[in-house]
PDB file of C-alpha atoms in Angstrom:
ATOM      1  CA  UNK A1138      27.177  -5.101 -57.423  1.00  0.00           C
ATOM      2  CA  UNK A1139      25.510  -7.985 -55.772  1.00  0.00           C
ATOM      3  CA  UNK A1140      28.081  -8.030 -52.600  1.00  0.00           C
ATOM      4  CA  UNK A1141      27.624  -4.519 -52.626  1.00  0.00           C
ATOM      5  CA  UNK A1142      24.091  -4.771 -52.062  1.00  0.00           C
ATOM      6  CA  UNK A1143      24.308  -7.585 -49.796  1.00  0.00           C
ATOM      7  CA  UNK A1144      26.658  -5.647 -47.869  1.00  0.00           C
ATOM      8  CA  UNK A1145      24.031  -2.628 -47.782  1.00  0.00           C
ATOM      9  CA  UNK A1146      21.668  -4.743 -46.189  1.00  0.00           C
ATOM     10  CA  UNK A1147      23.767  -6.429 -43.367  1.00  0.00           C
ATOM     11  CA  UNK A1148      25.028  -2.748 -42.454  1.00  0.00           C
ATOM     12  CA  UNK A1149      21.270  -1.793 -42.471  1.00  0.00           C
ATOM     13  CA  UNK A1150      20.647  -4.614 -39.810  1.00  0.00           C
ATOM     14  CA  UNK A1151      23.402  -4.271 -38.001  1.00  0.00           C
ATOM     15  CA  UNK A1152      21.872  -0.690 -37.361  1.00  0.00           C
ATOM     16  CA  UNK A1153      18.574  -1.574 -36.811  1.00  0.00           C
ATOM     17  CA  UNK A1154      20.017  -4.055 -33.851  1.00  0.00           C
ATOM     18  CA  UNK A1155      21.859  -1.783 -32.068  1.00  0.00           C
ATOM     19  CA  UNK A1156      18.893   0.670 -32.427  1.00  0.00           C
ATOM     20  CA  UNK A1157      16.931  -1.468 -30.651  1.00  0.00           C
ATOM     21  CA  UNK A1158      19.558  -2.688 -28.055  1.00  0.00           C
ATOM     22  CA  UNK A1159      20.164   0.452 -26.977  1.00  0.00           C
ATOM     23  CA  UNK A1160      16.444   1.328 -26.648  1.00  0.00           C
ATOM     24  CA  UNK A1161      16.659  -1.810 -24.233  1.00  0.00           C
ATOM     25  CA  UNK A1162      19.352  -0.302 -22.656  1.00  0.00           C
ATOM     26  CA  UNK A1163      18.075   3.156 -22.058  1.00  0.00           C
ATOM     27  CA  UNK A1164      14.972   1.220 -20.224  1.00  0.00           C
ATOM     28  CA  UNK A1165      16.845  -0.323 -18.215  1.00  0.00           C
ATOM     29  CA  UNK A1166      19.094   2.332 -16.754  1.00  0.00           C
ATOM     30  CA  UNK A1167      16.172   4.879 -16.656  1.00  0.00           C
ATOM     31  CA  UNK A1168      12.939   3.114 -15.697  1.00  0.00           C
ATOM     32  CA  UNK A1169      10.535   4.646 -18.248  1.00  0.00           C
ATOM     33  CA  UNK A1170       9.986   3.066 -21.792  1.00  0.00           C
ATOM     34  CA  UNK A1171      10.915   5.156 -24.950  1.00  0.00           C
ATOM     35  CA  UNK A1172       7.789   6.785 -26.661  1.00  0.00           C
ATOM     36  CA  UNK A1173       8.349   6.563 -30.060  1.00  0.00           C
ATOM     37  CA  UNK A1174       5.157   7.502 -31.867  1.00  0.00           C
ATOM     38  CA  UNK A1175       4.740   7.895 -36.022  1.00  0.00           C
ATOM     39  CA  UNK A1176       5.395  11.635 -36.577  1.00  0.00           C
ATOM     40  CA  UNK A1177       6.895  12.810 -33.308  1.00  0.00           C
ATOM     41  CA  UNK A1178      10.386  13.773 -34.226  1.00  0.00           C
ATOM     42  CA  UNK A1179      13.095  16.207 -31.798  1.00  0.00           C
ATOM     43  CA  UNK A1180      14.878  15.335 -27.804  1.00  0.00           C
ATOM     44  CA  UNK A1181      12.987  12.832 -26.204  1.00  0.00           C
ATOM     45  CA  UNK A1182      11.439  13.414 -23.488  1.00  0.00           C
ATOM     46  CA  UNK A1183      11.468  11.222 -19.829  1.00  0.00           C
ATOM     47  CA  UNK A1184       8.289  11.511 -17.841  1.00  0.00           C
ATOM     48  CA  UNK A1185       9.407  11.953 -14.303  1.00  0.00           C
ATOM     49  CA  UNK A1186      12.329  14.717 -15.949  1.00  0.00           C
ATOM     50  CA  UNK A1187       9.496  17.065 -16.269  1.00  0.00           C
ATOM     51  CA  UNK A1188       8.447  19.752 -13.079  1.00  0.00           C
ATOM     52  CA  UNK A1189       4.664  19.397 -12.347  1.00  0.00           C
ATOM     53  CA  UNK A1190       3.750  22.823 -13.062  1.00  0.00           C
ATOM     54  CA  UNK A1191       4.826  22.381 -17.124  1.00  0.00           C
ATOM     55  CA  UNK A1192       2.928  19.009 -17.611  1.00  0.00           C
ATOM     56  CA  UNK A1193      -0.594  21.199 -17.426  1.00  0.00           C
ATOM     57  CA  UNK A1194       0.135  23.937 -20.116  1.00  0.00           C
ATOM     58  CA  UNK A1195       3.681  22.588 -22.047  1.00  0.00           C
ATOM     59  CA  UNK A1196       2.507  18.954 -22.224  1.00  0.00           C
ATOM     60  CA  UNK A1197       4.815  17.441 -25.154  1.00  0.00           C
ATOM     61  CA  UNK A1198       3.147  15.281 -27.579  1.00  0.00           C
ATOM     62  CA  UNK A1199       5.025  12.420 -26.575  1.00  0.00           C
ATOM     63  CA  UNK A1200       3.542  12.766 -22.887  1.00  0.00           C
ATOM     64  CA  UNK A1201       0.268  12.844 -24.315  1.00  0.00           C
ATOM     65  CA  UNK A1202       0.107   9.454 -25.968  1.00  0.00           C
ATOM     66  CA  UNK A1203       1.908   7.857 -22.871  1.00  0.00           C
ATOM     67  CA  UNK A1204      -0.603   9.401 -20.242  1.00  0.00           C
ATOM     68  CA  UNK A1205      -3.273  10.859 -22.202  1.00  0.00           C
ATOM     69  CA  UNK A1206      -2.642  14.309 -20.387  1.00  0.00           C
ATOM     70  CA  UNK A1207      -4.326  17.230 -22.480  1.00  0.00           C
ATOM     71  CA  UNK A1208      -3.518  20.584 -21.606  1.00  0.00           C
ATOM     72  CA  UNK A1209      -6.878  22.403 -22.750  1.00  0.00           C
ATOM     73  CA  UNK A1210      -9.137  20.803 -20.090  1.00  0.00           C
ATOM     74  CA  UNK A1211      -9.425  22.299 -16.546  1.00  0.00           C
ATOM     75  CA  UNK A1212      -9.906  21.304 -13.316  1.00  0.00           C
ATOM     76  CA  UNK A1213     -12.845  19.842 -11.990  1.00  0.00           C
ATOM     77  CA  UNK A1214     -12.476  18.075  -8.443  1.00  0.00           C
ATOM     78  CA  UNK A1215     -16.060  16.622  -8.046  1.00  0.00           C
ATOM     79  CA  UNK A1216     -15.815  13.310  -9.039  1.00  0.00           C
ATOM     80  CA  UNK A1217     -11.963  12.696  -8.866  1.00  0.00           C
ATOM     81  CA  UNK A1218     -10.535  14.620  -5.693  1.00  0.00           C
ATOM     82  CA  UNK A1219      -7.770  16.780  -5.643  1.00  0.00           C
ATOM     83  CA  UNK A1220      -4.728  15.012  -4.811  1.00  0.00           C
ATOM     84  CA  UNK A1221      -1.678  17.296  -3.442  1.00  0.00           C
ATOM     85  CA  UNK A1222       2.130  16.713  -4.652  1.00  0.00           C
ATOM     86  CA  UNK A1223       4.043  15.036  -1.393  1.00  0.00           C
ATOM     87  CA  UNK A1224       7.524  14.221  -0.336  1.00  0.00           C
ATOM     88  CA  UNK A1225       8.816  11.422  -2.379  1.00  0.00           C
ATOM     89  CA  UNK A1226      10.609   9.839   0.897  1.00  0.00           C
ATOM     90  CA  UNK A1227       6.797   9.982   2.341  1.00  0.00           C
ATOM     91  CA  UNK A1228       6.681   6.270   2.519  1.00  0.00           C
ATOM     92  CA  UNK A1229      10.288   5.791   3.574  1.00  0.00           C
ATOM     93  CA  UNK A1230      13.659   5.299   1.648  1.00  0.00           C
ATOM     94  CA  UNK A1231      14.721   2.603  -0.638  1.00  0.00           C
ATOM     95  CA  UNK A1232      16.446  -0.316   1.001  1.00  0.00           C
ATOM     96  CA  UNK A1233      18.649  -2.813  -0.952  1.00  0.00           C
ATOM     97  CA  UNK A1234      20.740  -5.793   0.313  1.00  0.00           C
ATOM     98  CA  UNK A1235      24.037  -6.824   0.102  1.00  0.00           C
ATOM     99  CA  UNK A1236      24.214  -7.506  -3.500  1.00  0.00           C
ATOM    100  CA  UNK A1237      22.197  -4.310  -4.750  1.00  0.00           C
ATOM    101  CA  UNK A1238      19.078  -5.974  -5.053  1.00  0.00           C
ATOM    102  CA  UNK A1239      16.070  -4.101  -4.190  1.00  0.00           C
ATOM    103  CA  UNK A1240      14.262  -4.849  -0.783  1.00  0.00           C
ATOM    104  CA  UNK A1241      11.729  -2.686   0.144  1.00  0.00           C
ATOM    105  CA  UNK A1242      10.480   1.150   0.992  1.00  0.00           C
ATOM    106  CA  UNK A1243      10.173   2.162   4.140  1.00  0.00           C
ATOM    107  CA  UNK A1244      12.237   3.361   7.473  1.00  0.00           C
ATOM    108  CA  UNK A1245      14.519   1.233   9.641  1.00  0.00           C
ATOM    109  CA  UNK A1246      12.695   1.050  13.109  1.00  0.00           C
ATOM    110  CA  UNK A1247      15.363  -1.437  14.977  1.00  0.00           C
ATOM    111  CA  UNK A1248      18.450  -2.754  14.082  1.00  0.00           C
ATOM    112  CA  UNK A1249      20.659  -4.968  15.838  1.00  0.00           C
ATOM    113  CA  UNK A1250      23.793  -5.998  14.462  1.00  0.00           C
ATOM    114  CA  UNK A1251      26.901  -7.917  15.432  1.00  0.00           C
ATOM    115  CA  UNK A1252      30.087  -7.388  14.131  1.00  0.00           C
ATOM    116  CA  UNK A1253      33.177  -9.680  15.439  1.00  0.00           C
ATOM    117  CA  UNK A1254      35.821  -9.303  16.558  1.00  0.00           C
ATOM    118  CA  UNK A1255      35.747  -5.987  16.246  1.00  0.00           C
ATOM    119  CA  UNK A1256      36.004  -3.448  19.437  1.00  0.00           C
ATOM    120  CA  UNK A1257      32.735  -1.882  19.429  1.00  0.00           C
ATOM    121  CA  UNK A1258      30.913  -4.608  17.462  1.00  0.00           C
ATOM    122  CA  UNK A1259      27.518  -4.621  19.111  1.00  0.00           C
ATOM    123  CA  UNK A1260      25.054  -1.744  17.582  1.00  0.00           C
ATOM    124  CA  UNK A1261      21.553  -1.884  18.314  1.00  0.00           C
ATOM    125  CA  UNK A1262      19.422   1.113  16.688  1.00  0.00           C
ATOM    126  CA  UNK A1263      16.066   2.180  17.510  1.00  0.00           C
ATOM    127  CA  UNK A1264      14.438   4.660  15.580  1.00  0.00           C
ATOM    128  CA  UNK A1265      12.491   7.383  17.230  1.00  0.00           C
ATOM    129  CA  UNK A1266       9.403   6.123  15.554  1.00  0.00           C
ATOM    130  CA  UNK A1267       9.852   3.077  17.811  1.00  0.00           C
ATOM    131  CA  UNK A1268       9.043   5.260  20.517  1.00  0.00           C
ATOM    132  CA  UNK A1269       6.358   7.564  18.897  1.00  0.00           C
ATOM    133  CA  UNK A1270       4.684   5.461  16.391  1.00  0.00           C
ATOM    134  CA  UNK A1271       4.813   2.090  18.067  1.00  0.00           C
ATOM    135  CA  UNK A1272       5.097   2.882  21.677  1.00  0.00           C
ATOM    136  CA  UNK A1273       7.852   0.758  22.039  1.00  0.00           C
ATOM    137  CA  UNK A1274       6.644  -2.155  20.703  1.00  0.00           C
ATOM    138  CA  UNK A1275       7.120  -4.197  17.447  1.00  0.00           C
ATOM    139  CA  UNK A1276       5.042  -6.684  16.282  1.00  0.00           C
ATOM    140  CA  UNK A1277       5.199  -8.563  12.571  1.00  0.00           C
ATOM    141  CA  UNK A1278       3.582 -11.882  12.074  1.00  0.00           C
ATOM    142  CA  UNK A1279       2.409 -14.305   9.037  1.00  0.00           C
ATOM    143  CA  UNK A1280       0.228 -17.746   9.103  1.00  0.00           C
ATOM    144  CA  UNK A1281      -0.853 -20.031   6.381  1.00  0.00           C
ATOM    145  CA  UNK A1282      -2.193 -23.090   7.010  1.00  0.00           C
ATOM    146  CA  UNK A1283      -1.897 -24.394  10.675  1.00  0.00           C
ATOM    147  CA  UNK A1284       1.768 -22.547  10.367  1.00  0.00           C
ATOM    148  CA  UNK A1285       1.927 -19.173  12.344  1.00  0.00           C
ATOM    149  CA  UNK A1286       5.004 -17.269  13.023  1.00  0.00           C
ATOM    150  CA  UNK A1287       5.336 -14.011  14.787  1.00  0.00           C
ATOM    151  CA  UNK A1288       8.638 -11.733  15.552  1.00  0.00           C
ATOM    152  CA  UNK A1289       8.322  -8.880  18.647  1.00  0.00           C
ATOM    153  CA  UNK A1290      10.464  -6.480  19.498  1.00  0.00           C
ATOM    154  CA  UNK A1291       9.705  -4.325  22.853  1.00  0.00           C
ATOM    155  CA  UNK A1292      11.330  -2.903  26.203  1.00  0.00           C
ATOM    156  CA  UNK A1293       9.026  -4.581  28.288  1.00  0.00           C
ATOM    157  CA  UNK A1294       7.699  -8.111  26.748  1.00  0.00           C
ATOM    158  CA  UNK A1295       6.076 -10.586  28.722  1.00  0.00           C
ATOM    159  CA  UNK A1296       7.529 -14.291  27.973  1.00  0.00           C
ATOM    160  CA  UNK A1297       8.060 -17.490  29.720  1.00  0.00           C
ATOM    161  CA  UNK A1298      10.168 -20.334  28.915  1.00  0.00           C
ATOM    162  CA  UNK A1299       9.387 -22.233  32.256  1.00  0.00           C
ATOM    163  CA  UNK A1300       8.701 -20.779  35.347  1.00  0.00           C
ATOM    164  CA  UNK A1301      11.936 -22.246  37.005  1.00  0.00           C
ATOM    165  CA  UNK A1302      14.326 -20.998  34.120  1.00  0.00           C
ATOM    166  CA  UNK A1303      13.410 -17.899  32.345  1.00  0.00           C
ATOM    167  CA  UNK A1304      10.274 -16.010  33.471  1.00  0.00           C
ATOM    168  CA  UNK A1305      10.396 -12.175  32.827  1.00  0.00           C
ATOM    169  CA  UNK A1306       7.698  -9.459  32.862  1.00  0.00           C
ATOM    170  CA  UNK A1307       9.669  -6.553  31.146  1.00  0.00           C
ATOM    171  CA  UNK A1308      11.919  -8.401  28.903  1.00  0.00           C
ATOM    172  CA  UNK A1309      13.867  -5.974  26.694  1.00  0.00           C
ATOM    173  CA  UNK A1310      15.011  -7.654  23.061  1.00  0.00           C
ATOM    174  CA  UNK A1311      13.409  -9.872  20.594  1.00  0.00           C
ATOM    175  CA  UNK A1312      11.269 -12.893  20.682  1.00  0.00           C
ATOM    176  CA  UNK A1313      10.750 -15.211  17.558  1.00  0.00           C
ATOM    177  CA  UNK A1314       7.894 -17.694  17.870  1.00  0.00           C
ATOM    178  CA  UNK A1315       6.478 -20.625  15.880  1.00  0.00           C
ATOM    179  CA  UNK A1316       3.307 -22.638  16.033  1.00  0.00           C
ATOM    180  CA  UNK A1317       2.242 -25.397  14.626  1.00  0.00           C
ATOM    181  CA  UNK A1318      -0.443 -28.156  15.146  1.00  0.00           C
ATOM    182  CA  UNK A1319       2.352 -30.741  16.220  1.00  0.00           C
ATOM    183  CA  UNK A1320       5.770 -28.160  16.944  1.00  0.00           C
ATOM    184  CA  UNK A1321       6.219 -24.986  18.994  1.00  0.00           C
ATOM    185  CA  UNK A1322       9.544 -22.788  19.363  1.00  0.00           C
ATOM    186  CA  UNK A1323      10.451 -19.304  20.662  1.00  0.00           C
ATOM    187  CA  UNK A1324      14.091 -17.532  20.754  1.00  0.00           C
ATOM    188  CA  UNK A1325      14.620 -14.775  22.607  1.00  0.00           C
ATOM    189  CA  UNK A1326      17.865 -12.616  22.460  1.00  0.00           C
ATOM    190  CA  UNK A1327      18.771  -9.617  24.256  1.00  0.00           C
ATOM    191  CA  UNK A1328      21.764  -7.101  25.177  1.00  0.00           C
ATOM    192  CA  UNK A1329      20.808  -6.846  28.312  1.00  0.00           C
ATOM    193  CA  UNK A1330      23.802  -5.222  29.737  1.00  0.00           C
ATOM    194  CA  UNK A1331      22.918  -2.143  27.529  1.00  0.00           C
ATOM    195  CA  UNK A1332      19.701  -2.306  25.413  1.00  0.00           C
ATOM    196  CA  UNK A1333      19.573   1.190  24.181  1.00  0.00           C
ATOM    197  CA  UNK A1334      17.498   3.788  23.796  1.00  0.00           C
ATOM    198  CA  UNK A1335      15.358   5.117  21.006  1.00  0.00           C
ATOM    199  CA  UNK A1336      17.259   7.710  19.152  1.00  0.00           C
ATOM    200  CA  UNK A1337      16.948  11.430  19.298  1.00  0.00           C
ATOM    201  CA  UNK A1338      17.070  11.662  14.678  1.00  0.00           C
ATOM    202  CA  UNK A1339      16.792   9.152  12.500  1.00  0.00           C
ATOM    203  CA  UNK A1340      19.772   9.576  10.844  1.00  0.00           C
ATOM    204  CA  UNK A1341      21.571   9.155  14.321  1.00  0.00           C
ATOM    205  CA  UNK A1342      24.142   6.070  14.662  1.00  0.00           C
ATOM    206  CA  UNK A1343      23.594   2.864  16.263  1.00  0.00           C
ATOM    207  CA  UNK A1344      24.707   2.771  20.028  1.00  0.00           C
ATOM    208  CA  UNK A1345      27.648   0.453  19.944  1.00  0.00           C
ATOM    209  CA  UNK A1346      29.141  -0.457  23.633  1.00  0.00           C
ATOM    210  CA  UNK A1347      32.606  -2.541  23.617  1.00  0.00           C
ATOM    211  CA  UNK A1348      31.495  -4.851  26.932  1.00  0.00           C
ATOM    212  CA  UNK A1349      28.381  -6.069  27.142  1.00  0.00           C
ATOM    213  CA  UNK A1350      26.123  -8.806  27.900  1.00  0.00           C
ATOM    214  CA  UNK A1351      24.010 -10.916  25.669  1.00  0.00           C
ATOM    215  CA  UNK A1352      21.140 -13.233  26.343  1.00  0.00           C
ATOM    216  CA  UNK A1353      19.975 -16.044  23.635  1.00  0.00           C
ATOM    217  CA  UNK A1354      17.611 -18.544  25.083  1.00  0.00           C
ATOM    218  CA  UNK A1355      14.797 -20.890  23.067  1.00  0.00           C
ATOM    219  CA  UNK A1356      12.316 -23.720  23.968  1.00  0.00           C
ATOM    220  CA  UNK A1357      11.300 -26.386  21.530  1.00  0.00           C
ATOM    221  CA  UNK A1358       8.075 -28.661  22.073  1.00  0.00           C
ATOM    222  CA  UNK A1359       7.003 -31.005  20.118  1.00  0.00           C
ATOM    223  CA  UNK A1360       3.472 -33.075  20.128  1.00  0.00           C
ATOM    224  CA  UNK A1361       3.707 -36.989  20.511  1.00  0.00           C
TER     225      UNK A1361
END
């Protein structure tokens, strides 16, 4: 009777583990937590499962303690302003890396990407919100400290390397810079055979051209 009740007990863990592994679990796969509150019993219930119009009037107990939603009170916009449902690719689309790994939200604006040797490895994408939004012109920088860095993209860029070498006033490509109290660099590159035009949808593909010409040029200087 004693290794019976012994065994009672381990089975009763053994339960209550994989009860609570696969709550884990189900977090994990579906990005909301399980409610699980003292007399709530029946299907669970997952938060962003439910259409807006049944969260006012067939709001689930469960949804209750989670957001403290009530169904009996009514709308009153004075203090806390109406705010209307919107697209849920509003902000852009999910972008991940290689590996899965979550990135960022948000649309691709230019793309240029080199694949070799294939035939038509050189794609370069601009997005018509290149065109519309930033007039043709990209600009995303960062400092801290006396380090400043600052990455442009544009059809027509002003840069100099020296005015014997390099010295262009519509320079269509890219142009990394760094600054810093003692060191200064800038890269440019460019397909400057065929630089490509913003696209017509943003869903449209790259423009890939088999023969083409590319420009990479820097500058280094250093403070002594």
């Amino acid at each position: 009777m004693y290794l019976s009740r012994i065994r009672s007990v381990l089975c009763a863990a053994l339960a209550l583990l994989a009860l609570d592994w696969s709550s884990a679990l189900a977090q994990l796969t579906t990005g909301y937590r399980p409610i699980a509150e003292p007399g709530i019993y029946g299907v669970r219930i997952h938060p962003g499962a439910l259409a807006p119009n049944r969260r006012k009037f067939y709001l689930p107990q469960n949804l209750f303690y989670e957001y403290g939603w009530r169904g009996w009170e009514y709308s009153n916009y004075a203090r806390d302003e109406y705010e209307r449902y919107v697209d849920i690719q509003l902000e852009g689309n999910r972008h991940y890396d290689a590996f899965g790994n979550y990135i960022a939200r948000g649309w691709t604006i230019y793309d240029w990407t080199e694949n070799n040797p294939l035939r038509q490895g050189s794609g370069i994408f601009k997005s018509p919100r290149y065109s519309s939004w930033f007039d043709r012109v990209v600009i995303s920088s960062a400092h801290k400290g006396q380090f400043h860095t600052a990455l442009t993209v544009g059809d027509a860029i002003r840069t100099t390397l020296t005015p014997l070498t390099f010295s262009k006033p519509t320079f269509n490509g890219i142009q990394w810079d760094f600054l810093s109290d003692k060191y200064a660099f800038t890269f440019l590159g460019s397909r400057i055979s065929s630089p490509a035009n913003p696209a017509g949808t943003q869903s449209e593909a790259a423009a890939l051209v088999e023969n083409s010409t590319r420009l990479l040029g820097g500058r280094g200087v250093a403070q002594v």
